[in-house]
mmCIF file with all atom_site columns, C-alpha atoms and ligand atoms in Angstrom:
data_model
loop_
_atom_site.group_PDB
_atom_site.id
_atom_site.type_symbol
_atom_site.label_atom_id
_atom_site.label_alt_id
_atom_site.label_comp_id
_atom_site.label_asym_id
_atom_site.label_entity_id
_atom_site.label_seq_id
_atom_site.pdbx_PDB_ins_code
_atom_site.Cartn_x
_atom_site.Cartn_y
_atom_site.Cartn_z
_atom_site.occupancy
_atom_site.B_iso_or_equiv
_atom_site.pdbx_formal_charge
_atom_site.auth_seq_id
_atom_site.auth_comp_id
_atom_site.auth_asym_id
_atom_site.auth_atom_id
_atom_site.pdbx_PDB_model_num
ATOM   1   C CA . UNK A 1 1   ? 64.039 146.274 101.289 1.00 0.00 ? 1184 UNK A CA 1
ATOM   2   C CA . UNK A 1 2   ? 63.725 146.448 105.055 1.00 0.00 ? 1185 UNK A CA 1
ATOM   3   C CA . UNK A 1 3   ? 62.534 143.647 107.319 1.00 0.00 ? 1186 UNK A CA 1
ATOM   4   C CA . UNK A 1 4   ? 60.709 144.452 110.542 1.00 0.00 ? 1187 UNK A CA 1
ATOM   5   C CA . UNK A 1 5   ? 59.726 141.734 112.991 1.00 0.00 ? 1188 UNK A CA 1
ATOM   6   C CA . UNK A 1 6   ? 56.043 141.658 113.959 1.00 0.00 ? 1189 UNK A CA 1
ATOM   7   C CA . UNK A 1 7   ? 56.233 140.655 117.614 1.00 0.00 ? 1190 UNK A CA 1
ATOM   8   C CA . UNK A 1 8   ? 56.511 142.006 121.157 1.00 0.00 ? 1191 UNK A CA 1
ATOM   9   C CA . UNK A 1 9   ? 58.396 138.934 122.380 1.00 0.00 ? 1192 UNK A CA 1
ATOM   10  C CA . UNK A 1 10  ? 61.851 139.897 123.680 1.00 0.00 ? 1193 UNK A CA 1
ATOM   11  C CA . UNK A 1 11  ? 63.322 136.434 123.006 1.00 0.00 ? 1194 UNK A CA 1
ATOM   12  C CA . UNK A 1 12  ? 62.135 136.482 119.390 1.00 0.00 ? 1195 UNK A CA 1
ATOM   13  C CA . UNK A 1 13  ? 63.422 140.034 118.903 1.00 0.00 ? 1196 UNK A CA 1
ATOM   14  C CA . UNK A 1 14  ? 66.861 139.115 120.316 1.00 0.00 ? 1197 UNK A CA 1
ATOM   15  C CA . UNK A 1 15  ? 67.121 136.001 118.129 1.00 0.00 ? 1198 UNK A CA 1
ATOM   16  C CA . UNK A 1 16  ? 66.002 137.851 114.999 1.00 0.00 ? 1199 UNK A CA 1
ATOM   17  C CA . UNK A 1 17  ? 68.520 140.636 115.674 1.00 0.00 ? 1200 UNK A CA 1
ATOM   18  C CA . UNK A 1 18  ? 71.290 138.018 115.957 1.00 0.00 ? 1201 UNK A CA 1
ATOM   19  C CA . UNK A 1 19  ? 70.298 136.719 112.513 1.00 0.00 ? 1202 UNK A CA 1
ATOM   20  C CA . UNK A 1 20  ? 71.221 140.193 111.272 1.00 0.00 ? 1203 UNK A CA 1
ATOM   21  C CA . UNK A 1 21  ? 68.214 140.737 109.033 1.00 0.00 ? 1204 UNK A CA 1
ATOM   22  C CA . UNK A 1 22  ? 65.944 142.836 111.228 1.00 0.00 ? 1205 UNK A CA 1
ATOM   23  C CA . UNK A 1 23  ? 65.676 146.592 110.732 1.00 0.00 ? 1206 UNK A CA 1
ATOM   24  C CA . UNK A 1 24  ? 62.790 147.364 113.093 1.00 0.00 ? 1207 UNK A CA 1
ATOM   25  C CA . UNK A 1 25  ? 59.830 146.056 115.102 1.00 0.00 ? 1208 UNK A CA 1
ATOM   26  C CA . UNK A 1 26  ? 56.060 146.404 114.868 1.00 0.00 ? 1209 UNK A CA 1
ATOM   27  C CA . UNK A 1 27  ? 53.735 145.670 117.765 1.00 0.00 ? 1210 UNK A CA 1
ATOM   28  C CA . UNK A 1 28  ? 50.010 145.925 118.329 1.00 0.00 ? 1211 UNK A CA 1
ATOM   29  C CA . UNK A 1 29  ? 47.782 145.495 121.410 1.00 0.00 ? 1212 UNK A CA 1
ATOM   30  C CA . UNK A 1 30  ? 47.213 141.797 120.621 1.00 0.00 ? 1213 UNK A CA 1
ATOM   31  C CA . UNK A 1 31  ? 50.944 141.052 120.408 1.00 0.00 ? 1214 UNK A CA 1
ATOM   32  C CA . UNK A 1 32  ? 51.627 143.083 123.590 1.00 0.00 ? 1215 UNK A CA 1
ATOM   33  C CA . UNK A 1 33  ? 48.863 141.232 125.484 1.00 0.00 ? 1216 UNK A CA 1
ATOM   34  C CA . UNK A 1 34  ? 50.552 137.859 124.813 1.00 0.00 ? 1217 UNK A CA 1
ATOM   35  C CA . UNK A 1 35  ? 53.688 138.841 126.765 1.00 0.00 ? 1218 UNK A CA 1
ATOM   36  C CA . UNK A 1 36  ? 52.178 139.238 130.259 1.00 0.00 ? 1219 UNK A CA 1
ATOM   37  C CA . UNK A 1 37  ? 54.590 142.099 131.042 1.00 0.00 ? 1220 UNK A CA 1
ATOM   38  C CA . UNK A 1 38  ? 53.862 145.638 132.199 1.00 0.00 ? 1221 UNK A CA 1
ATOM   39  C CA . UNK A 1 39  ? 53.413 147.701 129.013 1.00 0.00 ? 1222 UNK A CA 1
ATOM   40  C CA . UNK A 1 40  ? 55.859 150.536 129.615 1.00 0.00 ? 1223 UNK A CA 1
ATOM   41  C CA . UNK A 1 41  ? 58.636 148.214 130.841 1.00 0.00 ? 1224 UNK A CA 1
ATOM   42  C CA . UNK A 1 42  ? 58.163 145.902 127.851 1.00 0.00 ? 1225 UNK A CA 1
ATOM   43  C CA . UNK A 1 43  ? 58.195 148.564 125.130 1.00 0.00 ? 1226 UNK A CA 1
ATOM   44  C CA . UNK A 1 44  ? 61.070 150.463 126.764 1.00 0.00 ? 1227 UNK A CA 1
ATOM   45  C CA . UNK A 1 45  ? 63.148 147.271 126.583 1.00 0.00 ? 1228 UNK A CA 1
ATOM   46  C CA . UNK A 1 46  ? 62.148 146.679 122.936 1.00 0.00 ? 1229 UNK A CA 1
ATOM   47  C CA . UNK A 1 47  ? 63.164 150.241 122.020 1.00 0.00 ? 1230 UNK A CA 1
ATOM   48  C CA . UNK A 1 48  ? 66.489 149.764 123.829 1.00 0.00 ? 1231 UNK A CA 1
ATOM   49  C CA . UNK A 1 49  ? 67.255 146.490 122.010 1.00 0.00 ? 1232 UNK A CA 1
ATOM   50  C CA . UNK A 1 50  ? 66.442 147.758 118.521 1.00 0.00 ? 1233 UNK A CA 1
ATOM   51  C CA . UNK A 1 51  ? 68.177 150.608 116.687 1.00 0.00 ? 1234 UNK A CA 1
ATOM   52  C CA . UNK A 1 52  ? 65.508 150.908 113.992 1.00 0.00 ? 1235 UNK A CA 1
ATOM   53  C CA . UNK A 1 53  ? 61.877 152.037 114.153 1.00 0.00 ? 1236 UNK A CA 1
ATOM   54  C CA . UNK A 1 54  ? 59.568 150.445 116.756 1.00 0.00 ? 1237 UNK A CA 1
ATOM   55  C CA . UNK A 1 55  ? 55.820 150.836 116.146 1.00 0.00 ? 1238 UNK A CA 1
ATOM   56  C CA . UNK A 1 56  ? 53.669 151.215 119.280 1.00 0.00 ? 1239 UNK A CA 1
ATOM   57  C CA . UNK A 1 57  ? 49.915 151.499 118.872 1.00 0.00 ? 1240 UNK A CA 1
ATOM   58  C CA . UNK A 1 58  ? 47.701 154.259 120.262 1.00 0.00 ? 1241 UNK A CA 1
ATOM   59  C CA . UNK A 1 59  ? 44.432 152.867 121.618 1.00 0.00 ? 1242 UNK A CA 1
ATOM   60  C CA . UNK A 1 60  ? 42.287 156.012 121.981 1.00 0.00 ? 1243 UNK A CA 1
ATOM   61  C CA . UNK A 1 61  ? 39.402 156.418 119.566 1.00 0.00 ? 1244 UNK A CA 1
ATOM   62  C CA . UNK A 1 62  ? 39.465 160.231 119.489 1.00 0.00 ? 1245 UNK A CA 1
ATOM   63  C CA . UNK A 1 63  ? 42.227 162.277 117.829 1.00 0.00 ? 1246 UNK A CA 1
ATOM   64  C CA . UNK A 1 64  ? 42.963 164.240 121.019 1.00 0.00 ? 1247 UNK A CA 1
ATOM   65  C CA . UNK A 1 65  ? 43.519 161.029 122.972 1.00 0.00 ? 1248 UNK A CA 1
ATOM   66  C CA . UNK A 1 66  ? 45.703 159.532 120.228 1.00 0.00 ? 1249 UNK A CA 1
ATOM   67  C CA . UNK A 1 67  ? 47.867 162.659 120.156 1.00 0.00 ? 1250 UNK A CA 1
ATOM   68  C CA . UNK A 1 68  ? 48.242 162.659 123.935 1.00 0.00 ? 1251 UNK A CA 1
ATOM   69  C CA . UNK A 1 69  ? 49.259 158.978 123.902 1.00 0.00 ? 1252 UNK A CA 1
ATOM   70  C CA . UNK A 1 70  ? 51.647 159.579 121.004 1.00 0.00 ? 1253 UNK A CA 1
ATOM   71  C CA . UNK A 1 71  ? 53.451 162.411 122.794 1.00 0.00 ? 1254 UNK A CA 1
ATOM   72  C CA . UNK A 1 72  ? 53.911 160.173 125.867 1.00 0.00 ? 1255 UNK A CA 1
ATOM   73  C CA . UNK A 1 73  ? 55.056 157.123 123.862 1.00 0.00 ? 1256 UNK A CA 1
ATOM   74  C CA . UNK A 1 74  ? 57.463 159.237 121.797 1.00 0.00 ? 1257 UNK A CA 1
ATOM   75  C CA . UNK A 1 75  ? 59.358 160.024 125.020 1.00 0.00 ? 1258 UNK A CA 1
ATOM   76  C CA . UNK A 1 76  ? 60.374 156.338 125.302 1.00 0.00 ? 1259 UNK A CA 1
ATOM   77  C CA . UNK A 1 77  ? 62.917 156.609 122.506 1.00 0.00 ? 1260 UNK A CA 1
ATOM   78  C CA . UNK A 1 78  ? 63.930 158.386 119.298 1.00 0.00 ? 1261 UNK A CA 1
ATOM   79  C CA . UNK A 1 79  ? 62.983 155.245 117.366 1.00 0.00 ? 1262 UNK A CA 1
ATOM   80  C CA . UNK A 1 80  ? 59.306 155.180 118.447 1.00 0.00 ? 1263 UNK A CA 1
ATOM   81  C CA . UNK A 1 81  ? 56.714 155.259 115.660 1.00 0.00 ? 1264 UNK A CA 1
ATOM   82  C CA . UNK A 1 82  ? 53.072 155.730 116.646 1.00 0.00 ? 1265 UNK A CA 1
ATOM   83  C CA . UNK A 1 83  ? 50.613 153.320 115.088 1.00 0.00 ? 1266 UNK A CA 1
ATOM   84  C CA . UNK A 1 84  ? 47.310 155.049 114.439 1.00 0.00 ? 1267 UNK A CA 1
ATOM   85  C CA . UNK A 1 85  ? 44.207 153.245 113.116 1.00 0.00 ? 1268 UNK A CA 1
ATOM   86  C CA . UNK A 1 86  ? 42.805 154.301 109.728 1.00 0.00 ? 1269 UNK A CA 1
ATOM   87  C CA . UNK A 1 87  ? 39.744 156.256 110.866 1.00 0.00 ? 1270 UNK A CA 1
ATOM   88  C CA . UNK A 1 88  ? 38.632 159.875 110.459 1.00 0.00 ? 1271 UNK A CA 1
ATOM   89  C CA . UNK A 1 89  ? 39.947 160.590 113.961 1.00 0.00 ? 1272 UNK A CA 1
ATOM   90  C CA . UNK A 1 90  ? 43.153 158.750 113.050 1.00 0.00 ? 1273 UNK A CA 1
ATOM   91  C CA . UNK A 1 91  ? 43.664 160.963 109.998 1.00 0.00 ? 1274 UNK A CA 1
ATOM   92  C CA . UNK A 1 92  ? 43.284 164.103 112.146 1.00 0.00 ? 1275 UNK A CA 1
ATOM   93  C CA . UNK A 1 93  ? 45.810 162.719 114.623 1.00 0.00 ? 1276 UNK A CA 1
ATOM   94  C CA . UNK A 1 94  ? 48.370 161.773 111.938 1.00 0.00 ? 1277 UNK A CA 1
ATOM   95  C CA . UNK A 1 95  ? 48.089 165.237 110.356 1.00 0.00 ? 1278 UNK A CA 1
ATOM   96  C CA . UNK A 1 96  ? 48.895 166.914 113.669 1.00 0.00 ? 1279 UNK A CA 1
ATOM   97  C CA . UNK A 1 97  ? 51.580 164.440 114.724 1.00 0.00 ? 1280 UNK A CA 1
ATOM   98  C CA . UNK A 1 98  ? 53.242 164.834 111.340 1.00 0.00 ? 1281 UNK A CA 1
ATOM   99  C CA . UNK A 1 99  ? 53.397 168.632 111.951 1.00 0.00 ? 1282 UNK A CA 1
ATOM   100 C CA . UNK A 1 100 ? 55.071 167.871 115.301 1.00 0.00 ? 1283 UNK A CA 1
ATOM   101 C CA . UNK A 1 101 ? 57.545 165.549 113.512 1.00 0.00 ? 1284 UNK A CA 1
ATOM   102 C CA . UNK A 1 102 ? 56.358 162.497 115.451 1.00 0.00 ? 1285 UNK A CA 1
ATOM   103 C CA . UNK A 1 103 ? 56.626 159.441 113.169 1.00 0.00 ? 1286 UNK A CA 1
ATOM   104 C CA . UNK A 1 104 ? 53.378 157.632 112.436 1.00 0.00 ? 1287 UNK A CA 1
ATOM   105 C CA . UNK A 1 105 ? 52.317 154.284 111.016 1.00 0.00 ? 1288 UNK A CA 1
ATOM   106 C CA . UNK A 1 106 ? 48.741 154.308 109.722 1.00 0.00 ? 1289 UNK A CA 1
ATOM   107 C CA . UNK A 1 107 ? 47.489 150.824 110.494 1.00 0.00 ? 1290 UNK A CA 1
ATOM   108 C CA . UNK A 1 108 ? 44.490 148.627 109.616 1.00 0.00 ? 1291 UNK A CA 1
ATOM   109 C CA . UNK A 1 109 ? 44.646 149.777 105.978 1.00 0.00 ? 1292 UNK A CA 1
ATOM   110 C CA . UNK A 1 110 ? 42.497 147.621 103.693 1.00 0.00 ? 1293 UNK A CA 1
ATOM   111 C CA . UNK A 1 111 ? 41.913 149.749 100.561 1.00 0.00 ? 1294 UNK A CA 1
ATOM   112 C CA . UNK A 1 112 ? 43.867 151.968 98.156  1.00 0.00 ? 1295 UNK A CA 1
ATOM   113 C CA . UNK A 1 113 ? 41.675 154.968 99.019  1.00 0.00 ? 1296 UNK A CA 1
ATOM   114 C CA . UNK A 1 114 ? 42.596 154.603 102.697 1.00 0.00 ? 1297 UNK A CA 1
ATOM   115 C CA . UNK A 1 115 ? 46.273 154.460 101.748 1.00 0.00 ? 1298 UNK A CA 1
ATOM   116 C CA . UNK A 1 116 ? 45.970 157.596 99.604  1.00 0.00 ? 1299 UNK A CA 1
ATOM   117 C CA . UNK A 1 117 ? 44.393 159.490 102.505 1.00 0.00 ? 1300 UNK A CA 1
ATOM   118 C CA . UNK A 1 118 ? 47.105 158.308 104.892 1.00 0.00 ? 1301 UNK A CA 1
ATOM   119 C CA . UNK A 1 119 ? 49.801 159.523 102.497 1.00 0.00 ? 1302 UNK A CA 1
ATOM   120 C CA . UNK A 1 120 ? 48.044 162.889 102.084 1.00 0.00 ? 1303 UNK A CA 1
ATOM   121 C CA . UNK A 1 121 ? 48.008 163.579 105.833 1.00 0.00 ? 1304 UNK A CA 1
ATOM   122 C CA . UNK A 1 122 ? 51.721 162.792 106.023 1.00 0.00 ? 1305 UNK A CA 1
ATOM   123 C CA . UNK A 1 123 ? 51.883 159.310 107.556 1.00 0.00 ? 1306 UNK A CA 1
ATOM   124 C CA . UNK A 1 124 ? 55.498 158.117 107.714 1.00 0.00 ? 1307 UNK A CA 1
ATOM   125 C CA . UNK A 1 125 ? 54.343 154.547 107.081 1.00 0.00 ? 1308 UNK A CA 1
ATOM   126 C CA . UNK A 1 126 ? 51.189 152.775 105.852 1.00 0.00 ? 1309 UNK A CA 1
ATOM   127 C CA . UNK A 1 127 ? 50.414 149.204 106.923 1.00 0.00 ? 1310 UNK A CA 1
ATOM   128 C CA . UNK A 1 128 ? 48.161 147.247 104.547 1.00 0.00 ? 1311 UNK A CA 1
ATOM   129 C CA . UNK A 1 129 ? 47.086 143.975 106.228 1.00 0.00 ? 1312 UNK A CA 1
ATOM   130 C CA . UNK A 1 130 ? 47.467 141.401 103.474 1.00 0.00 ? 1313 UNK A CA 1
ATOM   131 C CA . UNK A 1 131 ? 46.734 138.201 105.421 1.00 0.00 ? 1314 UNK A CA 1
ATOM   132 C CA . UNK A 1 132 ? 43.443 139.479 106.809 1.00 0.00 ? 1315 UNK A CA 1
ATOM   133 C CA . UNK A 1 133 ? 42.315 140.343 103.263 1.00 0.00 ? 1316 UNK A CA 1
ATOM   134 C CA . UNK A 1 134 ? 43.375 136.917 101.979 1.00 0.00 ? 1317 UNK A CA 1
ATOM   135 C CA . UNK A 1 135 ? 41.351 135.442 104.868 1.00 0.00 ? 1318 UNK A CA 1
ATOM   136 C CA . UNK A 1 136 ? 38.181 136.934 103.351 1.00 0.00 ? 1319 UNK A CA 1
ATOM   137 C CA . UNK A 1 137 ? 39.043 135.857 99.775  1.00 0.00 ? 1320 UNK A CA 1
ATOM   138 C CA . UNK A 1 138 ? 40.313 139.277 98.665  1.00 0.00 ? 1321 UNK A CA 1
ATOM   139 C CA . UNK A 1 139 ? 43.804 139.644 97.167  1.00 0.00 ? 1322 UNK A CA 1
ATOM   140 C CA . UNK A 1 140 ? 45.948 141.223 99.876  1.00 0.00 ? 1323 UNK A CA 1
ATOM   141 C CA . UNK A 1 141 ? 49.004 141.542 97.647  1.00 0.00 ? 1324 UNK A CA 1
ATOM   142 C CA . UNK A 1 142 ? 46.969 143.231 94.893  1.00 0.00 ? 1325 UNK A CA 1
ATOM   143 C CA . UNK A 1 143 ? 46.288 145.991 97.396  1.00 0.00 ? 1326 UNK A CA 1
ATOM   144 C CA . UNK A 1 144 ? 50.029 146.373 98.013  1.00 0.00 ? 1327 UNK A CA 1
ATOM   145 C CA . UNK A 1 145 ? 50.643 146.668 94.267  1.00 0.00 ? 1328 UNK A CA 1
ATOM   146 C CA . UNK A 1 146 ? 48.020 149.440 94.018  1.00 0.00 ? 1329 UNK A CA 1
ATOM   147 C CA . UNK A 1 147 ? 49.438 151.322 97.006  1.00 0.00 ? 1330 UNK A CA 1
ATOM   148 C CA . UNK A 1 148 ? 53.002 151.144 95.676  1.00 0.00 ? 1331 UNK A CA 1
ATOM   149 C CA . UNK A 1 149 ? 51.802 152.551 92.320  1.00 0.00 ? 1332 UNK A CA 1
ATOM   150 C CA . UNK A 1 150 ? 49.835 155.386 93.951  1.00 0.00 ? 1333 UNK A CA 1
ATOM   151 C CA . UNK A 1 151 ? 52.744 156.439 96.158  1.00 0.00 ? 1334 UNK A CA 1
ATOM   152 C CA . UNK A 1 152 ? 55.168 156.329 93.222  1.00 0.00 ? 1335 UNK A CA 1
ATOM   153 C CA . UNK A 1 153 ? 52.789 158.303 90.941  1.00 0.00 ? 1336 UNK A CA 1
ATOM   154 C CA . UNK A 1 154 ? 52.957 161.296 93.266  1.00 0.00 ? 1337 UNK A CA 1
ATOM   155 C CA . UNK A 1 155 ? 56.355 160.804 94.936  1.00 0.00 ? 1338 UNK A CA 1
ATOM   156 C CA . UNK A 1 156 ? 54.771 160.546 98.375  1.00 0.00 ? 1339 UNK A CA 1
ATOM   157 C CA . UNK A 1 157 ? 57.554 159.983 100.942 1.00 0.00 ? 1340 UNK A CA 1
ATOM   158 C CA . UNK A 1 158 ? 55.295 157.567 102.890 1.00 0.00 ? 1341 UNK A CA 1
ATOM   159 C CA . UNK A 1 159 ? 56.737 154.045 103.117 1.00 0.00 ? 1342 UNK A CA 1
ATOM   160 C CA . UNK A 1 160 ? 54.699 150.855 102.721 1.00 0.00 ? 1343 UNK A CA 1
ATOM   161 C CA . UNK A 1 161 ? 54.918 148.212 105.453 1.00 0.00 ? 1344 UNK A CA 1
ATOM   162 C CA . UNK A 1 162 ? 53.386 144.959 104.225 1.00 0.00 ? 1345 UNK A CA 1
ATOM   163 C CA . UNK A 1 163 ? 51.703 143.658 107.397 1.00 0.00 ? 1346 UNK A CA 1
ATOM   164 C CA . UNK A 1 164 ? 49.633 140.658 108.479 1.00 0.00 ? 1347 UNK A CA 1
ATOM   165 C CA . UNK A 1 165 ? 52.081 138.406 106.637 1.00 0.00 ? 1348 UNK A CA 1
ATOM   166 C CA . UNK A 1 166 ? 51.172 134.734 106.817 1.00 0.00 ? 1349 UNK A CA 1
ATOM   167 C CA . UNK A 1 167 ? 53.849 132.918 104.757 1.00 0.00 ? 1350 UNK A CA 1
ATOM   168 C CA . UNK A 1 168 ? 57.169 133.385 102.884 1.00 0.00 ? 1351 UNK A CA 1
ATOM   169 C CA . UNK A 1 169 ? 55.465 134.011 99.529  1.00 0.00 ? 1352 UNK A CA 1
ATOM   170 C CA . UNK A 1 170 ? 53.939 137.219 100.897 1.00 0.00 ? 1353 UNK A CA 1
ATOM   171 C CA . UNK A 1 171 ? 57.491 138.451 101.582 1.00 0.00 ? 1354 UNK A CA 1
ATOM   172 C CA . UNK A 1 172 ? 58.782 137.459 98.131  1.00 0.00 ? 1355 UNK A CA 1
ATOM   173 C CA . UNK A 1 173 ? 55.806 139.087 96.386  1.00 0.00 ? 1356 UNK A CA 1
ATOM   174 C CA . UNK A 1 174 ? 56.273 142.244 98.485  1.00 0.00 ? 1357 UNK A CA 1
ATOM   175 C CA . UNK A 1 175 ? 59.917 142.393 97.354  1.00 0.00 ? 1358 UNK A CA 1
ATOM   176 C CA . UNK A 1 176 ? 58.949 141.903 93.693  1.00 0.00 ? 1359 UNK A CA 1
ATOM   177 C CA . UNK A 1 177 ? 56.456 144.770 93.983  1.00 0.00 ? 1360 UNK A CA 1
ATOM   178 C CA . UNK A 1 178 ? 59.046 147.084 95.505  1.00 0.00 ? 1361 UNK A CA 1
ATOM   179 C CA . UNK A 1 179 ? 57.337 147.472 98.888  1.00 0.00 ? 1362 UNK A CA 1
ATOM   180 C CA . UNK A 1 180 ? 59.670 149.336 101.252 1.00 0.00 ? 1363 UNK A CA 1
ATOM   181 C CA . UNK A 1 181 ? 59.214 147.050 104.252 1.00 0.00 ? 1364 UNK A CA 1
ATOM   182 C CA . UNK A 1 182 ? 57.746 143.677 105.221 1.00 0.00 ? 1365 UNK A CA 1
ATOM   183 C CA . UNK A 1 183 ? 56.875 143.169 108.872 1.00 0.00 ? 1366 UNK A CA 1
ATOM   184 C CA . UNK A 1 184 ? 57.333 139.485 109.423 1.00 0.00 ? 1367 UNK A CA 1
ATOM   185 C CA . UNK A 1 185 ? 56.190 137.142 112.220 1.00 0.00 ? 1368 UNK A CA 1
ATOM   186 C CA . UNK A 1 186 ? 59.110 135.243 113.798 1.00 0.00 ? 1369 UNK A CA 1
ATOM   187 C CA . UNK A 1 187 ? 57.816 131.900 112.473 1.00 0.00 ? 1370 UNK A CA 1
ATOM   188 C CA . UNK A 1 188 ? 57.763 133.204 108.887 1.00 0.00 ? 1371 UNK A CA 1
ATOM   189 C CA . UNK A 1 189 ? 61.250 134.719 109.298 1.00 0.00 ? 1372 UNK A CA 1
ATOM   190 C CA . UNK A 1 190 ? 62.517 131.222 110.152 1.00 0.00 ? 1373 UNK A CA 1
ATOM   191 C CA . UNK A 1 191 ? 60.596 129.704 107.216 1.00 0.00 ? 1374 UNK A CA 1
ATOM   192 C CA . UNK A 1 192 ? 62.341 132.148 104.855 1.00 0.00 ? 1375 UNK A CA 1
ATOM   193 C CA . UNK A 1 193 ? 65.687 130.543 105.726 1.00 0.00 ? 1376 UNK A CA 1
ATOM   194 C CA . UNK A 1 194 ? 64.688 126.950 105.146 1.00 0.00 ? 1377 UNK A CA 1
ATOM   195 C CA . UNK A 1 195 ? 65.073 124.863 101.999 1.00 0.00 ? 1378 UNK A CA 1
ATOM   196 C CA . UNK A 1 196 ? 65.131 121.043 102.050 1.00 0.00 ? 1379 UNK A CA 1
ATOM   197 C CA . UNK A 1 197 ? 67.891 120.939 99.406  1.00 0.00 ? 1380 UNK A CA 1
ATOM   198 C CA . UNK A 1 198 ? 70.086 123.100 101.640 1.00 0.00 ? 1381 UNK A CA 1
ATOM   199 C CA . UNK A 1 199 ? 69.603 120.652 104.540 1.00 0.00 ? 1382 UNK A CA 1
ATOM   200 C CA . UNK A 1 200 ? 70.302 117.647 102.284 1.00 0.00 ? 1383 UNK A CA 1
ATOM   201 C CA . UNK A 1 201 ? 73.366 119.412 100.847 1.00 0.00 ? 1384 UNK A CA 1
ATOM   202 C CA . UNK A 1 202 ? 74.815 120.217 104.277 1.00 0.00 ? 1385 UNK A CA 1
ATOM   203 C CA . UNK A 1 203 ? 74.258 116.626 105.415 1.00 0.00 ? 1386 UNK A CA 1
ATOM   204 C CA . UNK A 1 204 ? 75.947 115.181 102.290 1.00 0.00 ? 1387 UNK A CA 1
ATOM   205 C CA . UNK A 1 205 ? 78.973 117.486 102.613 1.00 0.00 ? 1388 UNK A CA 1
ATOM   206 C CA . UNK A 1 206 ? 79.364 116.503 106.271 1.00 0.00 ? 1389 UNK A CA 1
ATOM   207 C CA . UNK A 1 207 ? 79.235 112.778 105.392 1.00 0.00 ? 1390 UNK A CA 1
ATOM   208 C CA . UNK A 1 208 ? 81.820 113.171 102.596 1.00 0.00 ? 1391 UNK A CA 1
ATOM   209 C CA . UNK A 1 209 ? 84.044 115.388 104.762 1.00 0.00 ? 1392 UNK A CA 1
ATOM   210 C CA . UNK A 1 210 ? 84.120 112.614 107.370 1.00 0.00 ? 1393 UNK A CA 1
ATOM   211 C CA . UNK A 1 211 ? 85.647 110.280 104.700 1.00 0.00 ? 1394 UNK A CA 1
ATOM   212 C CA . UNK A 1 212 ? 88.584 112.670 103.999 1.00 0.00 ? 1395 UNK A CA 1
ATOM   213 C CA . UNK A 1 213 ? 91.856 111.540 105.676 1.00 0.00 ? 1396 UNK A CA 1
ATOM   214 C CA . UNK A 1 214 ? 93.091 114.256 108.071 1.00 0.00 ? 1397 UNK A CA 1
ATOM   215 C CA . UNK A 1 215 ? 96.282 114.588 110.117 1.00 0.00 ? 1398 UNK A CA 1
HETATM 216 O O1 . G3P B 2 .   ? 50.973 144.063 113.346 1.00 0.00 ? 379  G3P B O1 1
HETATM 217 C C1 . G3P B 2 .   ? 49.920 144.110 112.461 1.00 0.00 ? 379  G3P B C1 1
HETATM 218 C C2 . G3P B 2 .   ? 49.655 142.864 111.670 1.00 0.00 ? 379  G3P B C2 1
HETATM 219 O O2 . G3P B 2 .   ? 50.847 142.364 111.147 1.00 0.00 ? 379  G3P B O2 1
HETATM 220 C C3 . G3P B 2 .   ? 48.771 141.844 112.336 1.00 0.00 ? 379  G3P B C3 1
HETATM 221 O O3 . G3P B 2 .   ? 48.773 140.606 111.685 1.00 0.00 ? 379  G3P B O3 1
HETATM 222 O O4 . G3P B 2 .   ? 48.306 138.185 111.744 1.00 0.00 ? 379  G3P B O4 1
HETATM 223 O O5 . G3P B 2 .   ? 47.057 139.690 113.304 1.00 0.00 ? 379  G3P B O5 1
HETATM 224 O O6 . G3P B 2 .   ? 46.574 139.699 110.862 1.00 0.00 ? 379  G3P B O6 1
HETATM 225 P P1 . G3P B 2 .   ? 47.604 139.494 111.916 1.00 0.00 ? 379  G3P B P1 1
#
């Protein structure tokens, strides 16, 4: 299972990379807007820091505009993946970008039928947003289970990125379902590490170690 970090913050990306568990990055316009940095400079630095895939979102509403943006963004690095929203225009764009061998991440996926369409047009990745579904009392992880089954039924090469993760249990459930990737906010990545019994254990070992006579 791969872990991506869902942030555009350079400090968070550096720290997560040092932890050794991060295989890629996903961004979106909201995350980019929080950084107060010029867009091109920011994403160029992210792509330089990270070896794995970096998702950058196209913001045009028409397929032609998305494709134009994608071609420009793809020049930033070999690891760029273009995030395209799940719309009719988005499907047209992914189909054409896939023919040009530009990697795509179909985003804002909220139903199994949307995921099936994304796989059919050749999206490299599909991002179901589990937290936003949970927010409206609909099972986000059930959607992931359905998507994983559909992709396996037909051997689609498209990979599932579980997105809009809110807590560690989303990550554990994604792993149990065999999702390819979880894109994890920095805060949740840190929460995955923590266990109170680990902290208590470390503290107790340190106290006992201090009692051992040493030369
Ligand atoms: O990057 C896409 C997704 O992870 C956004 O999450 O928390 O805004 O629903 P959120």
